[in-house]
Structures are given as C-alpha cells and as structure tokens.
C-alpha positions as a Python dict, from the first residue, in 0.01 Angstrom:
ca = {
    (1, 'X'): (0, 0, 0),
    (2, 'X'): (-260, 58, 262),
    (3, 'X'): (-628, 93, 170),
    (4, 'X'): (-795, 430, 232),
    (5, 'X'): (-985, 470, 556),
    (6, 'X'): (-1353, 428, 520),
    (7, 'X'): (-1573, 724, 613),
    (8, 'X'): (-1832, 665, 879),
    (9, 'X'): (-2175, 615, 731),
    (10, 'X'): (-2427, 897, 783),
    (11, 'X'): (-2700, 841, 1031),
    (12, 'X'): (-3029, 878, 845),
    (13, 'X'): (-3233, 1180, 953),
    (14, 'X'): (-3566, 1108, 1112),
    (15, 'X'): (-3855, 1148, 874),
    (16, 'X'): (-4061, 1462, 920),
    (17, 'X'): (-4397, 1418, 1074),
    (18, 'X'): (-4654, 1558, 829),
    (19, 'X'): (-4831, 1864, 957),
    (20, 'X'): (-5201, 1821, 1017),
    (21, 'X'): (-5417, 1978, 749),
    (22, 'X'): (-5607, 2282, 868),
    (23, 'X'): (-5960, 2210, 975),
    (24, 'X'): (-6224, 2318, 730),
    (25, 'X'): (-6430, 2610, 853),
    (26, 'X'): (-6771, 2508, 977),
    (27, 'X'): (-7036, 2551, 711),
    (28, 'X'): (-7281, 2832, 778),
    (29, 'X'): (-7645, 2745, 789),
    (30, 'X'): (-7817, 2971, 535),
    (31, 'X'): (-8064, 3210, 688),
    (32, 'X'): (-8421, 3161, 579),
    (33, 'X'): (-8531, 3405, 313),
    (34, 'X'): (-8747, 3690, 439),
    (35, 'X'): (-9104, 3614, 354),
    (36, 'X'): (-9266, 3878, 138),
    (37, 'X'): (-9604, 3986, 263),
    (38, 'X'): (-9897, 3938, 26),
    (39, 'X'): (-10015, 4246, -158),
    (40, 'X'): (-10348, 4245, 26),
    (41, 'X'): (-10179, 4259, 365),
    (42, 'X'): (-9953, 4542, 256),
    (43, 'X'): (-10252, 4740, 130),
    (44, 'X'): (-10440, 4681, 455),
    (45, 'X'): (-10140, 4790, 661),
    (46, 'X'): (-10102, 5111, 459),
    (47, 'X'): (-10475, 5175, 471),
    (48, 'X'): (-10488, 5123, 848),
    (49, 'X'): (-10207, 5372, 903),
    (50, 'X'): (-10371, 5624, 671),
    (51, 'X'): (-10707, 5581, 845),
    (52, 'X'): (-10544, 5667, 1177),
    (53, 'X'): (-10406, 5989, 1028),
    (54, 'X'): (-10742, 6074, 871),
    (55, 'X'): (-10924, 6033, 1202),
    (56, 'X'): (-10672, 6262, 1371),
    (57, 'X'): (-10726, 6530, 1104),
    (58, 'X'): (-11053, 6672, 1232),
    (59, 'X'): (-11084, 6928, 952),
    (60, 'X'): (-11055, 6672, 673),
    (61, 'X'): (-11288, 6433, 853),
    (62, 'X'): (-11547, 6706, 907),
    (63, 'X'): (-11535, 6806, 541),
    (64, 'X'): (-11566, 6449, 419),
    (65, 'X'): (-11856, 6358, 647),
    (66, 'X'): (-12068, 6667, 697),
    (67, 'X'): (-12028, 6886, 387),
    (68, 'X'): (-12217, 6645, 156),
    (69, 'X'): (-12495, 6611, 413),
    (70, 'X'): (-12524, 6987, 452),
    (71, 'X'): (-12534, 7025, 74),
    (72, 'X'): (-12857, 6824, 57),
    (73, 'X'): (-13050, 7082, 256),
    (74, 'X'): (-12873, 7372, 86),
    (75, 'X'): (-12967, 7244, -261),
    (76, 'X'): (-13326, 7176, -159),
    (77, 'X'): (-13359, 7531, -33),
    (78, 'X'): (-13196, 7692, -338),
    (79, 'X'): (-13397, 7497, -599),
    (80, 'X'): (-13741, 7547, -453),
    (81, 'X'): (-13832, 7799, -723),
    (82, 'X'): (-13677, 7599, -1010),
    (83, 'X'): (-13900, 7377, -1223),
    (84, 'X'): (-13707, 7053, -1268),
    (85, 'X'): (-13996, 6862, -1417),
    (86, 'X'): (-13884, 6948, -1771),
    (87, 'X'): (-13551, 6781, -1697),
    (88, 'X'): (-13727, 6465, -1580),
    (89, 'X'): (-13603, 6489, -1223),
    (90, 'X'): (-13699, 6633, -885),
    (91, 'X'): (-13540, 6858, -624),
    (92, 'X'): (-13483, 6569, -385),
    (93, 'X'): (-13319, 6357, -653),
    (94, 'X'): (-13090, 6640, -762),
    (95, 'X'): (-12999, 6707, -398),
    (96, 'X'): (-12908, 6344, -322),
    (97, 'X'): (-12716, 6276, -644),
    (98, 'X'): (-12539, 6610, -608),
    (99, 'X'): (-12442, 6522, -252),
    (100, 'X'): (-12295, 6192, -377),
    (101, 'X'): (-12088, 6388, -627),
    (102, 'X'): (-11978, 6629, -355),
    (103, 'X'): (-11879, 6335, -133),
    (104, 'X'): (-11647, 6223, -412),
    (105, 'X'): (-11504, 6570, -472),
    (106, 'X'): (-11447, 6658, -106),
    (107, 'X'): (-11396, 6319, 54),
    (108, 'X'): (-11178, 6171, -219),
    (109, 'X'): (-11027, 6445, -433),
    (110, 'X'): (-10962, 6732, -191),
    (111, 'X'): (-10856, 6510, 97),
    (112, 'X'): (-10624, 6297, -115),
    (113, 'X'): (-10446, 6596, -267),
    (114, 'X'): (-10358, 6707, 86),
    (115, 'X'): (-10272, 6351, 193),
    (116, 'X'): (-10034, 6285, -97),
    (117, 'X'): (-9856, 6618, -44),
    (118, 'X'): (-9832, 6571, 333),
    (119, 'X'): (-9682, 6223, 300),
    (120, 'X'): (-9438, 6347, 38),
    (121, 'X'): (-9318, 6641, 245),
    (122, 'X'): (-9277, 6418, 552),
    (123, 'X'): (-9061, 6177, 344),
    (124, 'X'): (-9312, 5898, 403),
    (125, 'X'): (-9341, 5822, 31),
    (126, 'X'): (-8963, 5805, -4),
    (127, 'X'): (-8930, 5562, 286),
    (128, 'X'): (-9214, 5345, 163),
    (129, 'X'): (-9049, 5307, -177),
    (130, 'X'): (-8743, 5148, -11),
    (131, 'X'): (-8960, 4870, 132),
    (132, 'X'): (-9176, 4598, -13),
    (133, 'X'): (-9477, 4797, -144),
    (134, 'X'): (-9481, 4883, -511),
    (135, 'X'): (-9566, 5233, -632),
    (136, 'X'): (-9929, 5148, -717),
    (137, 'X'): (-9968, 4980, -378),
    (138, 'X'): (-9841, 5290, -198),
    (139, 'X'): (-10082, 5521, -377),
    (140, 'X'): (-10372, 5278, -342),
    (141, 'X'): (-10303, 5222, 29),
    (142, 'X'): (-10304, 5595, 98),
    (143, 'X'): (-10630, 5637, -96),
    (144, 'X'): (-10802, 5334, 57),
    (145, 'X'): (-10963, 5503, 364),
    (146, 'X'): (-11092, 5802, 167),
    (147, 'X'): (-11229, 5579, -109),
    (148, 'X'): (-11400, 5348, 140),
    (149, 'X'): (-11547, 5645, 325),
    (150, 'X'): (-11687, 5787, 0),
    (151, 'X'): (-11848, 5455, -93),
    (152, 'X'): (-12006, 5417, 251),
    (153, 'X'): (-12126, 5776, 250),
    (154, 'X'): (-12281, 5734, -94),
    (155, 'X'): (-12473, 5434, 37),
    (156, 'X'): (-12587, 5632, 341),
    (157, 'X'): (-12703, 5920, 120),
    (158, 'X'): (-12895, 5681, -105),
    (159, 'X'): (-13065, 5510, 188),
    (160, 'X'): (-13138, 5845, 352),
    (161, 'X'): (-13289, 5981, 31),
    (162, 'X'): (-13526, 5685, 12),
    (163, 'X'): (-13617, 5683, 380),
    (164, 'X'): (-13629, 6056, 458),
    (165, 'X'): (-13697, 6233, 129),
    (166, 'X'): (-13941, 5970, -6),
    (167, 'X'): (-13738, 5910, -319),
    (168, 'X'): (-13806, 5594, -517),
    (169, 'X'): (-13538, 5326, -512),
    (170, 'X'): (-13271, 5355, -781),
    (171, 'X'): (-13402, 5226, -1112),
    (172, 'X'): (-13065, 5080, -1211),
    (173, 'X'): (-12846, 5041, -902),
    (174, 'X'): (-12565, 4883, -1107),
    (175, 'X'): (-12521, 5210, -1296),
    (176, 'X'): (-12524, 5405, -969),
    (177, 'X'): (-12255, 5178, -826),
    (178, 'X'): (-12050, 5196, -1148),
    (179, 'X'): (-12063, 5576, -1140),
    (180, 'X'): (-11946, 5593, -779),
    (181, 'X'): (-11664, 5340, -835),
    (182, 'X'): (-11544, 5507, -1155),
    (183, 'X'): (-11565, 5846, -984),
    (184, 'X'): (-11354, 5718, -695),
    (185, 'X'): (-11087, 5582, -930),
    (186, 'X'): (-11092, 5897, -1143),
    (187, 'X'): (-11064, 6144, -857),
    (188, 'X'): (-10793, 5938, -687),
    (189, 'X'): (-10573, 5954, -996),
    (190, 'X'): (-10655, 6322, -1053),
    (191, 'X'): (-10564, 6393, -689),
    (192, 'X'): (-10227, 6222, -734),
    (193, 'X'): (-10165, 6428, -1049),
    (194, 'X'): (-10272, 6752, -876),
    (195, 'X'): (-10031, 6686, -589),
    (196, 'X'): (-9743, 6725, -835),
    (197, 'X'): (-9817, 7099, -863),
    (198, 'X'): (-9893, 7145, -493),
    (199, 'X'): (-9601, 7255, -279),
    (200, 'X'): (-9739, 7226, 75),
    (201, 'X'): (-10034, 7056, 246),
    (202, 'X'): (-10167, 7401, 337),
    (203, 'X'): (-10194, 7498, -30),
    (204, 'X'): (-10371, 7175, -126),
    (205, 'X'): (-10714, 7330, -79),
    (206, 'X'): (-10624, 7606, -324),
    (207, 'X'): (-10497, 7375, -597),
    (208, 'X'): (-10798, 7146, -556),
    (209, 'X'): (-11051, 7430, -557),
    (210, 'X'): (-11070, 7490, -937),
    (211, 'X'): (-11183, 7136, -1019),
    (212, 'X'): (-11432, 7139, -730),
    (213, 'X'): (-11589, 7466, -850),
    (214, 'X'): (-11590, 7373, -1219),
    (215, 'X'): (-11744, 7033, -1144),
    (216, 'X'): (-12005, 7181, -910),
    (217, 'X'): (-12118, 7431, -1172),
    (218, 'X'): (-12066, 7245, -1499),
    (219, 'X'): (-12082, 6871, -1434),
    (220, 'X'): (-12447, 6851, -1337),
    (221, 'X'): (-12405, 6812, -963),
    (222, 'X'): (-12685, 7051, -875),
    (223, 'X'): (-12824, 7145, -1216),
    (224, 'X'): (-12899, 6894, -1494),
    (225, 'X'): (-12710, 6967, -1814),
    (226, 'X'): (-13036, 6955, -2007),
    (227, 'X'): (-13126, 7290, -1851),
    (228, 'X'): (-12817, 7458, -1996),
    (229, 'X'): (-12782, 7599, -2350),
    (230, 'X'): (-12692, 7334, -2604),
    (231, 'X'): (-12342, 7464, -2682),
    (232, 'X'): (-12254, 7507, -2317),
    (233, 'X'): (-12395, 7163, -2234),
    (234, 'X'): (-12182, 7006, -2512),
    (235, 'X'): (-11869, 7159, -2361),
    (236, 'X'): (-11964, 7057, -2008),
    (237, 'X'): (-12011, 6697, -2119),
    (238, 'X'): (-11632, 6676, -2164),
    (239, 'X'): (-11551, 6778, -1806),
    (240, 'X'): (-11392, 6507, -1588),
    (241, 'X'): (-11681, 6455, -1344),
    (242, 'X'): (-11965, 6492, -1595),
    (243, 'X'): (-11954, 6129, -1705),
    (244, 'X'): (-11959, 6014, -1343),
    (245, 'X'): (-12265, 6226, -1264),
    (246, 'X'): (-12440, 6105, -1580),
    (247, 'X'): (-12399, 5745, -1464),
    (248, 'X'): (-12507, 5829, -1108),
    (249, 'X'): (-12818, 6014, -1222),
    (250, 'X'): (-12902, 5748, -1480),
    (251, 'X'): (-12867, 5482, -1214),
    (252, 'X'): (-13118, 5659, -996),
    (253, 'X'): (-13382, 5771, -1243),
    (254, 'X'): (-13315, 5550, -1546),
    (255, 'X'): (-13441, 5648, -1888),
    (256, 'X'): (-13099, 5731, -2033),
    (257, 'X'): (-13016, 5593, -2376),
    (258, 'X'): (-12738, 5341, -2418),
    (259, 'X'): (-12535, 5571, -2643),
    (260, 'X'): (-12534, 5842, -2376),
    (261, 'X'): (-12421, 5591, -2114),
    (262, 'X'): (-12140, 5466, -2336),
    (263, 'X'): (-12033, 5823, -2406),
    (264, 'X'): (-12029, 5907, -2034),
    (265, 'X'): (-11827, 5595, -1952),
    (266, 'X'): (-11585, 5665, -2239),
    (267, 'X'): (-11523, 6022, -2122),
    (268, 'X'): (-11459, 5900, -1766),
    (269, 'X'): (-11220, 5625, -1877),
    (270, 'X'): (-11038, 5872, -2102),
    (271, 'X'): (-10984, 6110, -1812),
    (272, 'X'): (-10860, 5820, -1598),
    (273, 'X'): (-10608, 5728, -1869),
    (274, 'X'): (-10488, 6089, -1894),
    (275, 'X'): (-10455, 6112, -1516),
    (276, 'X'): (-10261, 5786, -1494),
    (277, 'X'): (-10020, 5913, -1761),
    (278, 'X'): (-9977, 6240, -1570),
    (279, 'X'): (-9905, 6051, -1247),
    (280, 'X'): (-9646, 5830, -1417),
    (281, 'X'): (-9483, 6131, -1577),
    (282, 'X'): (-9493, 6403, -1311),
    (283, 'X'): (-9580, 6257, -970),
    (284, 'X'): (-9321, 6359, -711),
    (285, 'X'): (-9207, 6108, -449),
    (286, 'X'): (-8970, 6348, -270),
    (287, 'X'): (-9000, 6710, -154),
    (288, 'X'): (-8887, 6987, -382),
    (289, 'X'): (-8547, 7127, -292),
}
C-alpha cells in the first residue's frame, strides 16, 4: 500500500515591518505672564488722563481756580461792617480760610460729581473695571488731579494771605494741613455718592448745589459759628464740612481746645465713613437704562 503524498510545505510569510510611531508634537514654549503694573503707576496713568480732560474743560478749570480767589475780595467787602473781634478772628483771616473751604467745595466736590457722572455715561468706568485697576484705584485716579489742585490752591491762598493781606503765619500748620487733607478725602467720597443720584453731567451742578450752599452758610466758611445762636450753632456743628473748617481755622489762629478739635475730627471721620458706605452700596458704574 502506497504512502500518502506529502503536501508541499508553506512558505513562511515575510514579517511585517513595524510602523514608525508618530512623532510627538513639539512642546510649546509657555508665553511669559503679563506683568501687572504697580498700583502707583496705574494711579498716575489714570490721573494723567483725567488731568488732560480737566484742562480741556475750561468751565470746570475756571471755577476751580478763580472762584476761590474772587471769594476773598467778595468776603472782605461784605464783612467790612461786621465786628469779628468778639469771635477772635479778623476779616482777612475769615476771607482766606473761607476761600480754602470754597476751593474744596468747588474744586473737589462740584468738579468730581460732574467727572464721575461724565465718565460713567461715556462707559469709561465700565471699561476700566475690565482692566487691571481696582475700584478704589479708579475712583482715586479720577479724583487725583482735582485733589492735587485743591491742595496747591490752598497753599497759594495761605501764602497770599500772609504776603498780601498781612496775616500772621498759621499758628498750627499741622492742623491746617490735616483739615485740608480730611476735607479733600471727605468731599471726594461725598462726590462719588452724589453721582449716584445724578443722571447727566449737565445736572451735576444742580445736585451739588445744596451741599455747597448749606456749607457756605452753616459750616463757618464766611461766618464763625460762635456768632450764631447757640442752638443753631449746635446743629451746624454736625454738618459735613463744619469739622473741616474748624480744623482749618484752628490751624490758622490756634486757641481751640483739644476737645473741640477731637469733636471736629470725629464728625469729619464719621461723615467719611457714611460716604464710603454709600459709595459701596449705591455707586453706579454703568449708565442708567
């Protein structure tokens, strides 16, 4: 019996060549982090931009620079028949200290109410909030030119009073400086709070007018509170600008008791705290729709 035929052996298949592994994507070099500007540089940039706008606004600049100077002569003329000796002051002193108070009211308060409203309506505040500056930096940067102008003008009025009106040098210049600085801070925060109820830049003068009139008549700008009836003087001592004017006048003439100075400073700080709360609660960063 014949043996079965043997099958031909299979030819082995060639081994597959392994596919090359895909090349790894090139690693991306991380971009350097954007450097955050220091707070001081941001404030200076905002202040420089705001100063340019203030210089272009001839009406605001005229009011801030010339109105306090004109008030000196107006007060001197109107108080010629008033005996201020009983109040321990003089016409020239009342005129200069009142002009410093008016520089704060017009140069800081009235101008900043209009500035805050104008920047809000032009969407400047909204755009600034999307950038690096914080909310306090935005408000401080906008107020910086007006505050600096008020401080410089107060110094000019003081020097002019000494050189032109023959006033003696301030008895306690540190109190005078403290009054001007506290007044600047106070009226800046009050201006920001007032802008919340102001719809347009054109109506800013109307909304700022009540405080200007009340302060001019009742805060001792041009009439010492000691010349008012006792009850009325007690009420006027609680007005926002009264504490500032008490410090300014005490810094010039001296002779004010420590308790009165502490009371004036406490009233001013209390109004600043109330104004800061009002700004945090009601300040508007966008136009009303």
